[in-house]
Coordinates of C-alpha atoms in Angstrom, one line a residue:
M1 CA 15.4 49.1 17.1
T2 CA 16.1 46.9 14.0
T3 CA 15.1 43.3 13.5
Q4 CA 16.9 40.7 11.6
A5 CA 15.2 38.4 9.2
S6 CA 15.3 34.8 10.2
T7 CA 17.6 32.6 7.9
Q8 CA 15.8 29.4 9.0
T9 CA 13.2 28.0 6.8
P10 CA 9.9 27.7 8.8
A11 CA 8.5 24.1 9.3
P12 CA 5.6 23.3 7.1
A13 CA 2.2 24.0 8.7
P14 CA 0.4 20.8 9.7
A15 CA -2.9 19.7 8.1
S16 CA -6.0 20.6 10.1
A17 CA -6.8 17.0 11.2
V18 CA -5.5 13.4 11.4
R19 CA -6.8 11.4 8.4
V20 CA -7.6 7.7 8.4
G21 CA -6.3 5.5 5.5
V22 CA -7.0 1.9 4.8
G23 CA -4.5 -0.3 3.1
C24 CA -5.4 -3.7 2.0
F25 CA -3.3 -6.8 1.1
V26 CA -4.7 -8.3 -2.2
T27 CA -3.2 -11.8 -2.0
K28 CA -2.7 -15.0 -4.2
R29 CA -0.9 -18.2 -3.7
A30 CA 1.4 -19.5 -6.2
H31 CA 4.4 -21.9 -6.1
G32 CA 3.8 -22.5 -2.4
E33 CA 4.2 -18.8 -1.5
T34 CA 1.8 -15.9 -0.7
F35 CA 2.1 -12.9 -3.0
F36 CA 0.5 -9.6 -2.7
L37 CA -0.1 -6.5 -4.8
L38 CA 2.1 -3.4 -4.5
G39 CA 1.6 -0.3 -6.5
Q40 CA 3.9 2.5 -7.3
R41 CA 2.2 5.7 -6.3
K42 CA 2.1 8.9 -8.5
G43 CA 0.6 12.3 -8.4
S44 CA 0.1 12.5 -4.6
H45 CA 2.1 12.6 -1.4
G46 CA 4.5 9.6 -1.5
S47 CA 4.8 9.8 -5.3
G48 CA 7.2 7.1 -6.5
A49 CA 6.8 5.1 -3.4
W50 CA 5.5 1.5 -3.4
A51 CA 2.3 0.9 -1.4
L52 CA -0.7 -1.4 -0.9
P53 CA -3.8 -0.6 -2.6
G54 CA -6.1 1.7 -0.5
G55 CA -7.2 5.1 0.3
H56 CA -9.1 7.3 2.7
L57 CA -11.8 6.0 5.0
E58 CA -15.0 8.1 4.2
M59 CA -17.5 9.3 6.8
C60 CA -19.6 6.5 8.3
E61 CA -17.8 3.8 6.2
S62 CA -16.7 0.5 7.7
W63 CA -13.1 -0.6 7.4
D64 CA -14.1 -3.5 5.2
T65 CA -16.3 -1.4 2.9
C66 CA -13.5 1.1 2.5
A67 CA -10.9 -1.7 1.7
R68 CA -13.4 -3.3 -0.9
R69 CA -14.2 0.0 -2.5
E70 CA -10.6 1.2 -2.8
V71 CA -9.3 -2.1 -4.1
L72 CA -12.1 -2.3 -6.7
E73 CA -11.5 1.3 -7.7
E74 CA -7.7 1.0 -8.0
C75 CA -7.1 -2.5 -9.5
N76 CA -10.4 -4.1 -10.5
V77 CA -10.3 -6.7 -7.9
E78 CA -13.3 -7.9 -5.8
L79 CA -12.0 -9.1 -2.4
P80 CA -13.1 -12.3 -0.8
P81 CA -15.9 -11.9 1.8
D82 CA -13.8 -12.3 5.0
L83 CA -11.3 -9.6 5.8
A84 CA -9.2 -9.1 8.8
H85 CA -7.7 -6.1 10.4
V86 CA -4.0 -7.0 10.7
A87 CA -2.2 -3.8 11.7
T88 CA -2.5 -0.2 12.4
T89 CA 0.3 2.4 11.7
N90 CA 0.6 6.0 12.9
N91 CA 2.5 8.1 10.5
V92 CA 3.4 11.8 10.2
F93 CA 4.5 12.8 6.7
R94 CA 6.9 15.6 7.7
D95 CA 8.1 16.3 4.1
S96 CA 4.6 17.1 2.9
V97 CA 3.4 20.6 2.7
P98 CA 1.3 20.9 4.7
I99 CA 2.5 18.2 7.1
K100 CA 0.1 15.2 6.9
H101 CA -0.7 12.8 9.8
Y102 CA -2.4 9.5 9.0
I103 CA -3.6 6.5 10.9
T104 CA -3.6 3.6 8.5
L105 CA -5.7 0.6 9.0
V106 CA -4.2 -2.5 7.3
M107 CA -6.7 -5.1 6.1
A108 CA -6.1 -8.5 4.6
P109 CA -8.3 -11.6 3.5
R110 CA -8.6 -14.0 6.5
D111 CA -7.5 -16.8 4.0
P112 CA -4.6 -15.4 1.9
A113 CA -5.2 -18.3 -0.6
A114 CA -8.8 -17.3 -1.1
A115 CA -9.5 -16.4 -4.7
F116 CA -10.4 -12.8 -5.6
G117 CA -12.8 -11.8 -8.4
G118 CA -11.6 -10.0 -11.5
S119 CA -8.3 -9.5 -13.1
V120 CA -5.8 -6.9 -11.9
R121 CA -6.0 -3.8 -14.1
L122 CA -4.5 -0.4 -13.7
M123 CA -7.7 1.5 -13.2
E124 CA -6.2 4.9 -12.0
P125 CA -3.1 5.5 -14.1
D126 CA -2.9 9.1 -12.9
K127 CA -2.5 7.8 -9.3
C128 CA -0.6 4.5 -9.9
A129 CA 2.2 3.7 -12.3
Q130 CA 2.0 -0.1 -12.1
W131 CA 0.9 -3.1 -10.0
I132 CA 3.3 -5.9 -9.2
W133 CA 3.2 -9.2 -7.1
V134 CA 5.7 -9.5 -4.2
T135 CA 6.3 -11.7 -1.2
W136 CA 6.7 -10.4 2.3
S137 CA 10.3 -11.4 2.4
E138 CA 11.0 -9.4 -0.9
L139 CA 9.3 -6.5 0.7
V140 CA 11.5 -6.7 3.9
R141 CA 14.6 -7.0 1.7
R142 CA 13.3 -4.0 -0.4
E143 CA 14.0 -6.0 -3.6
A144 CA 11.8 -8.3 -5.7
A145 CA 13.6 -11.2 -7.2
V146 CA 11.8 -10.5 -10.5
C147 CA 9.3 -7.9 -11.7
R148 CA 5.9 -9.8 -11.7
D149 CA 3.6 -7.4 -13.7
A150 CA 0.2 -7.9 -12.0
C151 CA -1.6 -6.5 -15.2
A152 CA 0.1 -8.8 -17.7
D153 CA -1.9 -11.5 -19.3
S154 CA -1.1 -14.7 -17.5
S155 CA -1.5 -16.8 -20.6
S156 CA 1.1 -14.8 -22.5
D157 CA 4.7 -16.3 -23.0
S158 CA 6.5 -13.1 -21.7
A159 CA 8.9 -13.9 -18.9
P160 CA 9.1 -11.6 -15.8
S161 CA 11.9 -9.2 -16.0
G162 CA 15.0 -9.3 -13.6
P163 CA 15.3 -8.1 -10.0
M164 CA 13.9 -4.7 -9.1
S165 CA 14.2 -2.3 -6.2
L166 CA 11.3 -1.8 -4.0
E167 CA 12.5 1.7 -2.8
P168 CA 11.2 3.9 -1.7
L169 CA 8.4 2.3 0.4
F170 CA 5.5 4.3 1.4
L171 CA 5.6 5.4 5.0
P172 CA 2.8 3.2 6.3
L173 CA 4.6 0.1 4.8
Q174 CA 7.9 1.2 6.5
S175 CA 6.0 1.4 9.8
L176 CA 4.5 -2.1 9.2
I177 CA 7.8 -3.6 8.5
A178 CA 9.2 -1.9 11.7
Q179 CA 6.3 -3.4 13.7
T180 CA 6.4 -7.0 12.3
G181 CA 10.0 -7.5 11.0
S182 CA 10.4 -10.6 9.0
K183 CA 7.1 -12.0 10.3
S184 CA 4.4 -11.5 7.7
P185 CA 1.2 -9.9 8.9
L186 CA -0.5 -12.4 6.7
D187 CA 0.5 -15.2 9.1
F188 CA -2.4 -15.0 11.5

């Protein structure tokens, strides 16, 4: 009896466990609008995609502590003291090898106008290409009206560049938009 080799590509094997990620809105108020940080990922799954600052929840770590640690590590920002859990997403990264499954907890300051400590800096250039400020409506449209470089010296005379695409979005942000639509999760 002869057997034929399968011509179908096997599906990637799933990772061994569901992981928990924490993403956090880092907000500022300007010109009557709420802006938040988006970073362009690099060197990991979702490379090239726009995402909130964040990372993996460590064993025995609270959600707030994780959000504070990750935001400080990634962009040099100390968050205001009062954070809120604003959403949860459930995402399977089917294009990853192995397949990754994440529950992502989304956190935000209870007062989006609350000042944060520190100036935004690109702390992990091997993991993030840049930080920009965007509004929720820009995120939903997938296009920022102008590129607002969050790491630029605000006292400089350089004007923001023109419109820029916010594609692709990291899967948890896509899920968050699907859950909330045009209503910002920062409106609580």
